PDB file of C-alpha atoms in Angstrom:
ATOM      1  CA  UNK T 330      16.999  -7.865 -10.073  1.00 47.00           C
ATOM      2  CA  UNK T 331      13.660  -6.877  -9.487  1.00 53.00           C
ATOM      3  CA  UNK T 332      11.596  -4.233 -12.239  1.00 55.00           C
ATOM      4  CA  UNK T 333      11.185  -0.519 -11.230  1.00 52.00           C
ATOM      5  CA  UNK T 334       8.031   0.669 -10.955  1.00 55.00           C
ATOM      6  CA  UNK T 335       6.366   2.995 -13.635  1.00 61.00           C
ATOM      7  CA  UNK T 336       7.052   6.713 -14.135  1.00 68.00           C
ATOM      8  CA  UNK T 337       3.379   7.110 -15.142  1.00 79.00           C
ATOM      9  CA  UNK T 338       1.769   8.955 -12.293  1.00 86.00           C
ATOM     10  CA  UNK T 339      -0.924   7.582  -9.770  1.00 87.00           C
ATOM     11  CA  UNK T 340      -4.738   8.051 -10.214  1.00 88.00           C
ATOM     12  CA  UNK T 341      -5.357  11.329  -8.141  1.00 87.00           C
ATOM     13  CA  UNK T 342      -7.391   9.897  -5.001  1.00 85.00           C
ATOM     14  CA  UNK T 343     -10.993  11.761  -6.254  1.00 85.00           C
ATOM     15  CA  UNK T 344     -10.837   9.807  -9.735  1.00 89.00           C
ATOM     16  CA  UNK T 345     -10.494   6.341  -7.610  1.00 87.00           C
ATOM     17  CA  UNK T 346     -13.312   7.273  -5.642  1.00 87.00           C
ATOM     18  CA  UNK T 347     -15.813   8.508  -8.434  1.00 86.00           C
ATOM     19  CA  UNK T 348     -15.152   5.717 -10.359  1.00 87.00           C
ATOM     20  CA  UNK T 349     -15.738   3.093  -7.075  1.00 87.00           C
ATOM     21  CA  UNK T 350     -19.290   4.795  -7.269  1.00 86.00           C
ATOM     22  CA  UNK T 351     -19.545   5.118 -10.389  1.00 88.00           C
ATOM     23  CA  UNK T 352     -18.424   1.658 -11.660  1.00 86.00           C
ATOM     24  CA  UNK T 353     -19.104  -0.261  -8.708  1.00 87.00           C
ATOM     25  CA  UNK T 354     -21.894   1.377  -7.222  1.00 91.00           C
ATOM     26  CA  UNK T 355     -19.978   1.744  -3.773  1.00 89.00           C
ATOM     27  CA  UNK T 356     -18.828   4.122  -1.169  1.00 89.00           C
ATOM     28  CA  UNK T 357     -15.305   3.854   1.014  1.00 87.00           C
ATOM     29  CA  UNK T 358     -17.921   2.886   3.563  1.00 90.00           C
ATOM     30  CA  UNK T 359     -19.636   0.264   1.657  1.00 90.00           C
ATOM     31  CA  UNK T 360     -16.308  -1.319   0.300  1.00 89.00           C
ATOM     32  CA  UNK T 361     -15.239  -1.689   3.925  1.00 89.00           C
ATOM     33  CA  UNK T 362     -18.180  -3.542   5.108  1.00 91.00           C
ATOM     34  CA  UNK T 363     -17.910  -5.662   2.243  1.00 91.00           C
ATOM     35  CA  UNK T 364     -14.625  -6.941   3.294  1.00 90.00           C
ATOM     36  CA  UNK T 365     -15.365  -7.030   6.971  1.00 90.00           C
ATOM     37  CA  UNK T 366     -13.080  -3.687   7.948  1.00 87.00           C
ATOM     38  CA  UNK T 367     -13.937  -1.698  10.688  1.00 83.00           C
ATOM     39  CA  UNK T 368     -14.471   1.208   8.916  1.00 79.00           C
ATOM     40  CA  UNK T 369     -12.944   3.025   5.343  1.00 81.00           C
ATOM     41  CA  UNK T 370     -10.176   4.803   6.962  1.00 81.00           C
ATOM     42  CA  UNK T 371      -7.815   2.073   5.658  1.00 79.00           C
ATOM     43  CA  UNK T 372      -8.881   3.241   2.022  1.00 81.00           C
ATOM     44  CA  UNK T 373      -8.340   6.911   2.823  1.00 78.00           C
ATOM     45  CA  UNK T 374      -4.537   6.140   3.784  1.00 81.00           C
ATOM     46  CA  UNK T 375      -3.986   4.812   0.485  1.00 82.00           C
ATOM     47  CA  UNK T 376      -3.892   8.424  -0.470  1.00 83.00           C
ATOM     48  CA  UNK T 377      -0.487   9.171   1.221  1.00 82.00           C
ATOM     49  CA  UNK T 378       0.950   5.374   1.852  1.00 83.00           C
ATOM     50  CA  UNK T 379       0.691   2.165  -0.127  1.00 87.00           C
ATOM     51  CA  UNK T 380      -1.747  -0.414   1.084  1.00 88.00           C
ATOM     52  CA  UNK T 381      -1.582  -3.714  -1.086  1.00 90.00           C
ATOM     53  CA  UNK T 382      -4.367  -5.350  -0.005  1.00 90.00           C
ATOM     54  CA  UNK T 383      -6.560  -2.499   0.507  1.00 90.00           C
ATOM     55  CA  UNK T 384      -5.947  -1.508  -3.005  1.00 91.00           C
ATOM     56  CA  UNK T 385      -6.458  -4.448  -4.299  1.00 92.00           C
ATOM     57  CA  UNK T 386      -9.914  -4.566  -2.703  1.00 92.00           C
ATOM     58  CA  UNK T 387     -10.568  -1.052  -4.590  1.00 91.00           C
ATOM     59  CA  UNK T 388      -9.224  -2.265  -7.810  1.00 92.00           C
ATOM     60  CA  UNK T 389     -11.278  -5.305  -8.030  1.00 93.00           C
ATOM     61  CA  UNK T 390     -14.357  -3.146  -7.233  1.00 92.00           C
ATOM     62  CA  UNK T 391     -13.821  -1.114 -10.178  1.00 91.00           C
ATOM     63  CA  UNK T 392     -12.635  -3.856 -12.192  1.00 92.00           C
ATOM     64  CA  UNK T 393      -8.921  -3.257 -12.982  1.00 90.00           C
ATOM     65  CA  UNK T 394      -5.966  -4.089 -11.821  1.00 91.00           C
ATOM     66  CA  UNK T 395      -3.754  -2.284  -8.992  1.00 92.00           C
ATOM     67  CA  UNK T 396      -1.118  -1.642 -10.647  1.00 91.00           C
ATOM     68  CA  UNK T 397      -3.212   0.170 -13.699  1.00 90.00           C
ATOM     69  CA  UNK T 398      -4.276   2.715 -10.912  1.00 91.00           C
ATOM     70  CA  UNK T 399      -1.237   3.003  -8.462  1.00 91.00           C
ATOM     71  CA  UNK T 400       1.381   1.968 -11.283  1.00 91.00           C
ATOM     72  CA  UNK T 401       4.162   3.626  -9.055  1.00 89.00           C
ATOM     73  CA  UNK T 402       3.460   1.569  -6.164  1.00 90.00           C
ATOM     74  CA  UNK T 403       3.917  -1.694  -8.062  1.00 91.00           C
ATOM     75  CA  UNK T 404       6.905  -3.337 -10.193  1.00 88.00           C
ATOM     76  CA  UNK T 405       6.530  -4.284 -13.626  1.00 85.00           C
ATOM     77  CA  UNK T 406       5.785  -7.447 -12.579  1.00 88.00           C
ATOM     78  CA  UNK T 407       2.466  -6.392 -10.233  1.00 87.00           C
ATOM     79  CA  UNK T 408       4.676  -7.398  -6.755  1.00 91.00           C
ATOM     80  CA  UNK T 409       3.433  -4.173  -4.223  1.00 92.00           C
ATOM     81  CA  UNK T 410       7.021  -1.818  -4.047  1.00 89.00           C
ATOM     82  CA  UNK T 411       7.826  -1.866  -0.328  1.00 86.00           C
ATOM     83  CA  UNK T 412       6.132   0.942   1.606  1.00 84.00           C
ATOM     84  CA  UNK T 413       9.836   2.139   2.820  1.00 84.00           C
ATOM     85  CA  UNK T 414      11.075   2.001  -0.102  1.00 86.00           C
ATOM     86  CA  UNK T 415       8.368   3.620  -1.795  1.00 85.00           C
ATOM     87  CA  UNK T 416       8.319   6.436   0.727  1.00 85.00           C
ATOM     88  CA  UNK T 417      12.377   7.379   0.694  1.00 86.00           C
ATOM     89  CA  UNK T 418      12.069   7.275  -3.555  1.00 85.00           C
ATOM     90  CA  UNK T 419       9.696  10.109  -2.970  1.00 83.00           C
ATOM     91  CA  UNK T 420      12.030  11.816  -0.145  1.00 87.00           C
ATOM     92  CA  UNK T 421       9.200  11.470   2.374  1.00 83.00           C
ATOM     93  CA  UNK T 422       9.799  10.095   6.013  1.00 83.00           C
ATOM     94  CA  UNK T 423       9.263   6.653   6.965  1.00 80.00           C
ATOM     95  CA  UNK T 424       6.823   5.959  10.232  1.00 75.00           C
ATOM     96  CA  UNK T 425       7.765   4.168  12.873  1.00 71.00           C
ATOM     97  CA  UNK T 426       5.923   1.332  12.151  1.00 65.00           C
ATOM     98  CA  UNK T 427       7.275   0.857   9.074  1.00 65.00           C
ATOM     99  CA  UNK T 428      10.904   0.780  10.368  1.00 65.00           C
ATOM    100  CA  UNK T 429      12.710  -2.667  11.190  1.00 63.00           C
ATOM    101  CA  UNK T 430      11.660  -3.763  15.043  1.00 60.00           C
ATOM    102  CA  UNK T 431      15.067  -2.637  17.480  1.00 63.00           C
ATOM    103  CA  UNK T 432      17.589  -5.512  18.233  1.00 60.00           C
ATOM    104  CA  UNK T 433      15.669  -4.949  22.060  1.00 64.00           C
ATOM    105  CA  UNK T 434      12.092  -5.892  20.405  1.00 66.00           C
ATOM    106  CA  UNK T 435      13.229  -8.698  18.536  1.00 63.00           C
ATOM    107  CA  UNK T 436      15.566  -9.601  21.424  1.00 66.00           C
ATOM    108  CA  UNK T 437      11.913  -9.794  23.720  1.00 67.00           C
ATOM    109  CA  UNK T 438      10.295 -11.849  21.122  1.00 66.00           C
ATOM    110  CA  UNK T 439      12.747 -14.381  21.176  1.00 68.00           C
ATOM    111  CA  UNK T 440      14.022 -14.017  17.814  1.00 63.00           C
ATOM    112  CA  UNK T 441      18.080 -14.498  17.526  1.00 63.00           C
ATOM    113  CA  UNK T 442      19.826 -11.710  17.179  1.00 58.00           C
ATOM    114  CA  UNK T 443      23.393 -11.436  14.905  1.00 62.00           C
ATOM    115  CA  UNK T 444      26.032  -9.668  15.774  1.00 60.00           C
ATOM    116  CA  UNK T 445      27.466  -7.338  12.828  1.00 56.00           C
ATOM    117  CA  UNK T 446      30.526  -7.919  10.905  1.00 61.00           C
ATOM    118  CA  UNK T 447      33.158  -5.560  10.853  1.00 53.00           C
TER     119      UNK T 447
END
């Protein structure tokens, strides 16, 4: 069985980004085109959805860990909570494109579809 994440609360998004600048000497903007990103808006979803990789990318800038500054987002263990699952514990709704693809998607990509037990 898998380790709940922390009760401690998240960073609030403006200490992440003063200490990028401050600690790292970096903007959003900077960070992104140090990792070959089109642009920071990746880093300014992290606010309202998890984003593994992008937060790693943000932790090792400042030089801590993830799970130090998003502690809820992460099991004891540091594996990333799933997004889903990290959305419903917080009663928010789940986008689209986090949802499972329809039985027609996977159907078109060729994957095998089972039928349900009843």
């Amino acid at each position: 069985m898998a380790a709940l994440p922390s009760t401690t609360p998240d960073w609030p998004w403006h200490r992440v980004v003063y200490e990028l600048v401050d600690k790292a000497g970096l903007t959003l903007k900077a960070l992104a085109d140090q990792h070959g990103r089109r642009g920071p808006t990746i880093y300014s979803h992290i606010q309202h959805y998890p984003r593994p990789a992008a937060q790693a990318e943000i932790a090792a800038a400042i030089g801590l860990s993830p799970l130090a500054i998003w502690p809820t987002r992460y099991e004891a263990d540091g594996k990333p909570v799933s997004t889903v699952a990290w959305l419903r514990s917080r009663g928010l709704p789940v986008p689209d494109a986090c949802r499972a693809p329809s039985a027609r998607k996977r159907r078109a990509a060729g994957r095998e579809i089972k039928p349900l037990e009843r």
